[in-house]
Amino acid sequence: MARSGKISAFGRLARFVAAAALCALVAPHAVVPAAAQQVPSFSRECQPGNTATATESPLPNVAAALQRKKGKITILAIGAASTAGMGNVRGGYQAQLQRMLKAAAKGLEVEIVNRGVSGELAEQAAQRLKIQVGLTAPDLVLWQVGTNDALSYIEVERVETAVRETVRWLKEHKVDVVLVGLQYVSGMARDSHYQAIRVALRRIAQEENVIIVRRYEAMELIEKAQRAEPGSAVDEFANSETAYNCMAQYVARAISVTLFGRGLRPPQPAPPQ
Amino acid sequence: MPRQANAVDFWRGFALVTIFINHIPGIFYERLTHRNFSISDSADLFVFLAGWSLRLLAANPGRASPAYLVVRLGGRALTIYIAQIMIIAVAIAMLAAAAVLLQNPLLLEWHNAAAVFHDPVPAHLGLAILTHHLGYFDILPLYVVLMAMAPGIALVDRYAPRLLLPLSLAVYFAALGFHITLPSWPVPGEWFFNPFAWQLVFVLGFVMARADGAGGYVRRRIVWLRIASVPVVIAGALIIWNDWWPDPTKVPQPVLLFIQSKSYATPMRLIQFLALMALFSALYPGIRRAAPWLTEFLSMLGRNSLNVFCVGSLLSLAGQIVRFIYKGGIVVDTAVVAAGIALLALTAWLSEWRDREKSRRLAASPAS
């Protein structure tokens, strides 16, 4: 716990700096009144993932769309992420994401177009993604990518090329993108291919300056927090489901921190299970 | 007695084998299937030939009464529905078993199965009403809808044959122009195979199987059509190899008429498919002479296409799980494909053996 506390403090500082910089960048474009903005906090079970779920990068096209379309944004969700949080009492991924983003900025209108096709590899998803951009003209693409490629042991270079090329294509077409990375499963922690894909996605996000929601770190923290509890058993299946349900919150937070990067709440310690 | 090897069964068998391989993403042998040089793939072939076979089903036996036709084709839709329900039940169990045995919850999220495990109440309803599909288990739901349309198609064909293709084209262009499709639920989204678009592929197969009408027209001009098809197929290959796809944000409205989309069987894909068919159909006599065992083998698979398709779908998933366990590689891939094709053949052989036994027993005891 002490260790995750340190990460929290560091994460908070880093995020504050990033957010302050982004505020200056994004705020002048946003039409949403500053007083109404609030970065959503996590629900109890998702809190351990608070510290390291996202890297912040600007979302210039969403910011511009907010101004141009009077507070309305269209989000295209590609990949299995669109199924996440189904069983959650908060009404599923789409509803959750919408509600959290709306809560983050009053008057914000969020349209989410879900076009998840399961099982498809990054290369096929990339093709379909472009078609959907042509059909739905989104301001932001939420792309969960990598898991199927990892499970199918697709060469890392192939995955990296497909994702990077698509991220660049989206930028050229004035569409922002948020990548949702791999998730943490202890069985895959020592799988070099899985880790290579995870690293490749982070590298793309960093080099192309786009947001990546780091599900892996979030889940790793959830599990670490549990292991730190004396006498607690780690149920990986339950954790996986929890983290799955938390995805909407992580994504919503990543977006709202970037867009309205104010009102960051200090991460609270995880409650005992 | 099973019917003689023929071109339709042969290409159906070919489609079944390539679907089995293509549904194991990342496997080495997927580089060898025709989608590497063709915009259309084995799914188009499968649906087209399903339409072709509908002709046989609708024409046989003779001029059945309309009521019988509706019941017979409707019954076929029900059979396919049952097959779909059975294979997804087994597929879900396979994912669950793999997740438990390998202690890896990641496998529960594979192929859209997450909703089934994490939110079973609506997901089970979605499975039953065919609005929740597992990845790569989405062709049979299309087939169910197409067979549900089949009585209508067969009746229009009987009483107003000239109307069939225009009607089908009208539905197709309406679907593409106005973006009409079936929704998926509870996971929001769309069907991967839009039935309103894909019905045209099905109807084209049905129409082309007819010796007169459009089918007869094509047969009479097949040589010219094949010559015209060569540049189309070459252009398709060049588009794939050079990544010359049209930019979906830069084409005119309606977008779907000008881009490549498998979900909507867009014109670009459909035209390439028809050209490929025109050329492929010329190959059969040569293949039959050069490799009679191959035509016999693939025709046997094609004659038992529903059974082979169901087993093939499950074998594809099994192949993916095996590849996951052994981390892929050419040796594993070869073993998966070899074992898979052998089991597909066993499925077809058993189906025919059972039928042979049944007719032999019936012949032996005519009184019972």
PDB file of C-alpha atoms in Angstrom, chain A residues 83 86-87 94 114-115 117-121 124 127-128 130-131 133-135 147-148 151-155 169 173 183 185 188 191 194 215 236-237 240-241 244, chain B residues 25-26 31 99 103-112 114 118-119 135-136 179 186-190 192 245 247-250 255-256 259-261 323-324 327:
ATOM      1  CA  THR A  83     -19.014  -4.081 -24.494  1.00  0.00           C
ATOM      2  CA  MET A  86     -22.347  -4.389 -19.308  1.00  0.00           C
ATOM      3  CA  GLY A  87     -23.323  -5.903 -16.025  1.00  0.00           C
ATOM      4  CA  GLN A  94     -22.026   3.618 -23.127  1.00  0.00           C
ATOM      5  CA  ASN A 114     -20.581   1.808 -30.850  1.00  0.00           C
ATOM      6  CA  ARG A 115     -19.055  -0.238 -33.619  1.00  0.00           C
ATOM      7  CA  VAL A 117     -16.610  -6.153 -33.623  1.00  0.00           C
ATOM      8  CA  SER A 118     -15.090  -8.806 -31.497  1.00  0.00           C
ATOM      9  CA  GLY A 119     -12.212 -10.996 -32.440  1.00  0.00           C
ATOM     10  CA  GLU A 120     -10.903  -8.828 -35.211  1.00  0.00           C
ATOM     11  CA  LEU A 121      -7.231  -7.991 -35.353  1.00  0.00           C
ATOM     12  CA  GLN A 124      -9.005  -5.414 -39.832  1.00  0.00           C
ATOM     13  CA  GLN A 127      -9.942  -0.788 -42.076  1.00  0.00           C
ATOM     14  CA  ARG A 128     -13.340  -0.823 -40.446  1.00  0.00           C
ATOM     15  CA  LYS A 130     -11.764   4.272 -41.381  1.00  0.00           C
ATOM     16  CA  ILE A 131     -15.081   3.253 -42.928  1.00  0.00           C
ATOM     17  CA  VAL A 133     -15.108   7.555 -39.624  1.00  0.00           C
ATOM     18  CA  GLY A 134     -16.439   8.148 -43.137  1.00  0.00           C
ATOM     19  CA  LEU A 135     -19.937   7.176 -42.050  1.00  0.00           C
ATOM     20  CA  THR A 147      -5.905  -7.955 -27.027  1.00  0.00           C
ATOM     21  CA  ASN A 148      -6.976 -10.072 -29.989  1.00  0.00           C
ATOM     22  CA  LEU A 151      -4.152 -13.779 -28.058  1.00  0.00           C
ATOM     23  CA  SER A 152      -3.463 -14.714 -31.679  1.00  0.00           C
ATOM     24  CA  TYR A 153       0.276 -14.093 -31.418  1.00  0.00           C
ATOM     25  CA  ILE A 154       0.361 -11.661 -34.310  1.00  0.00           C
ATOM     26  CA  GLU A 155       3.824 -10.238 -34.935  1.00  0.00           C
ATOM     27  CA  TRP A 169      -4.574   8.748 -40.538  1.00  0.00           C
ATOM     28  CA  HIS A 173      -8.421  13.666 -40.801  1.00  0.00           C
ATOM     29  CA  GLN A 183      -5.544  -5.586 -19.611  1.00  0.00           C
ATOM     30  CA  VAL A 185      -3.866 -10.892 -16.187  1.00  0.00           C
ATOM     31  CA  MET A 188       0.210 -12.968 -19.149  1.00  0.00           C
ATOM     32  CA  ASP A 191       4.398 -13.595 -21.666  1.00  0.00           C
ATOM     33  CA  TYR A 194       1.935  -9.865 -24.605  1.00  0.00           C
ATOM     34  CA  ARG A 215      -5.895  -0.774 -18.220  1.00  0.00           C
ATOM     35  CA  GLU A 236      -8.489 -13.040 -10.638  1.00  0.00           C
ATOM     36  CA  PHE A 237     -11.760 -13.758 -12.372  1.00  0.00           C
ATOM     37  CA  SER A 240     -10.937  -9.091 -14.306  1.00  0.00           C
ATOM     38  CA  GLU A 241     -14.652  -8.442 -14.288  1.00  0.00           C
ATOM     39  CA  TYR A 244     -13.662  -4.575 -17.177  1.00  0.00           C
TER      40      TYR A 244
ATOM     41  CA  PRO B  25      -6.648 -15.051 -37.232  1.00  0.00           C
ATOM     42  CA  GLY B  26      -2.891 -15.044 -37.402  1.00  0.00           C
ATOM     43  CA  ARG B  31      -1.887 -15.954 -46.229  1.00  0.00           C
ATOM     44  CA  ALA B  99     -10.368 -19.738 -19.159  1.00  0.00           C
ATOM     45  CA  GLN B 103      -6.564 -19.785 -15.199  1.00  0.00           C
ATOM     46  CA  ASN B 104      -6.862 -16.887 -17.587  1.00  0.00           C
ATOM     47  CA  PRO B 105      -9.933 -14.631 -17.305  1.00  0.00           C
ATOM     48  CA  LEU B 106      -8.818 -12.814 -20.448  1.00  0.00           C
ATOM     49  CA  LEU B 107     -10.334 -15.629 -22.493  1.00  0.00           C
ATOM     50  CA  LEU B 108     -13.787 -14.780 -21.136  1.00  0.00           C
ATOM     51  CA  GLU B 109     -13.626 -11.464 -22.948  1.00  0.00           C
ATOM     52  CA  TRP B 110     -12.571 -12.989 -26.219  1.00  0.00           C
ATOM     53  CA  HIS B 111     -14.954 -12.780 -29.153  1.00  0.00           C
ATOM     54  CA  ASN B 112     -17.638 -10.726 -27.491  1.00  0.00           C
ATOM     55  CA  ALA B 114     -17.751 -11.016 -22.026  1.00  0.00           C
ATOM     56  CA  HIS B 118     -20.533 -10.683 -17.001  1.00  0.00           C
ATOM     57  CA  ASP B 119     -24.093  -9.765 -17.895  1.00  0.00           C
ATOM     58  CA  GLY B 135     -16.791 -13.112 -33.089  1.00  0.00           C
ATOM     59  CA  TYR B 136     -16.627 -15.336 -36.192  1.00  0.00           C
ATOM     60  CA  HIS B 179     -27.645   2.953 -43.743  1.00  0.00           C
ATOM     61  CA  PRO B 186     -27.405  -5.886 -25.537  1.00  0.00           C
ATOM     62  CA  VAL B 187     -24.004  -4.728 -26.744  1.00  0.00           C
ATOM     63  CA  PRO B 188     -24.864  -1.685 -28.825  1.00  0.00           C
ATOM     64  CA  GLY B 189     -23.805  -1.865 -32.448  1.00  0.00           C
ATOM     65  CA  GLU B 190     -24.753  -3.427 -35.761  1.00  0.00           C
ATOM     66  CA  PHE B 192     -21.442  -7.659 -38.844  1.00  0.00           C
ATOM     67  CA  TRP B 245      -8.615   1.825 -50.979  1.00  0.00           C
ATOM     68  CA  ASP B 247     -10.685   7.248 -48.458  1.00  0.00           C
ATOM     69  CA  PRO B 248     -14.116   6.890 -46.790  1.00  0.00           C
ATOM     70  CA  THR B 249     -14.046  10.549 -45.761  1.00  0.00           C
ATOM     71  CA  LYS B 250     -13.448  11.794 -49.302  1.00  0.00           C
ATOM     72  CA  VAL B 255     -20.560   6.834 -48.785  1.00  0.00           C
ATOM     73  CA  LEU B 256     -21.338   3.118 -48.825  1.00  0.00           C
ATOM     74  CA  ILE B 259     -16.128   2.236 -50.454  1.00  0.00           C
ATOM     75  CA  GLN B 260     -15.215  -1.315 -49.549  1.00  0.00           C
ATOM     76  CA  SER B 261     -17.216  -2.666 -46.636  1.00  0.00           C
ATOM     77  CA  ARG B 323      -2.580 -21.480 -31.033  1.00  0.00           C
ATOM     78  CA  PHE B 324      -2.936 -19.409 -27.876  1.00  0.00           C
ATOM     79  CA  LYS B 327       1.902 -19.436 -28.995  1.00  0.00           C
TER      80      LYS B 327
END
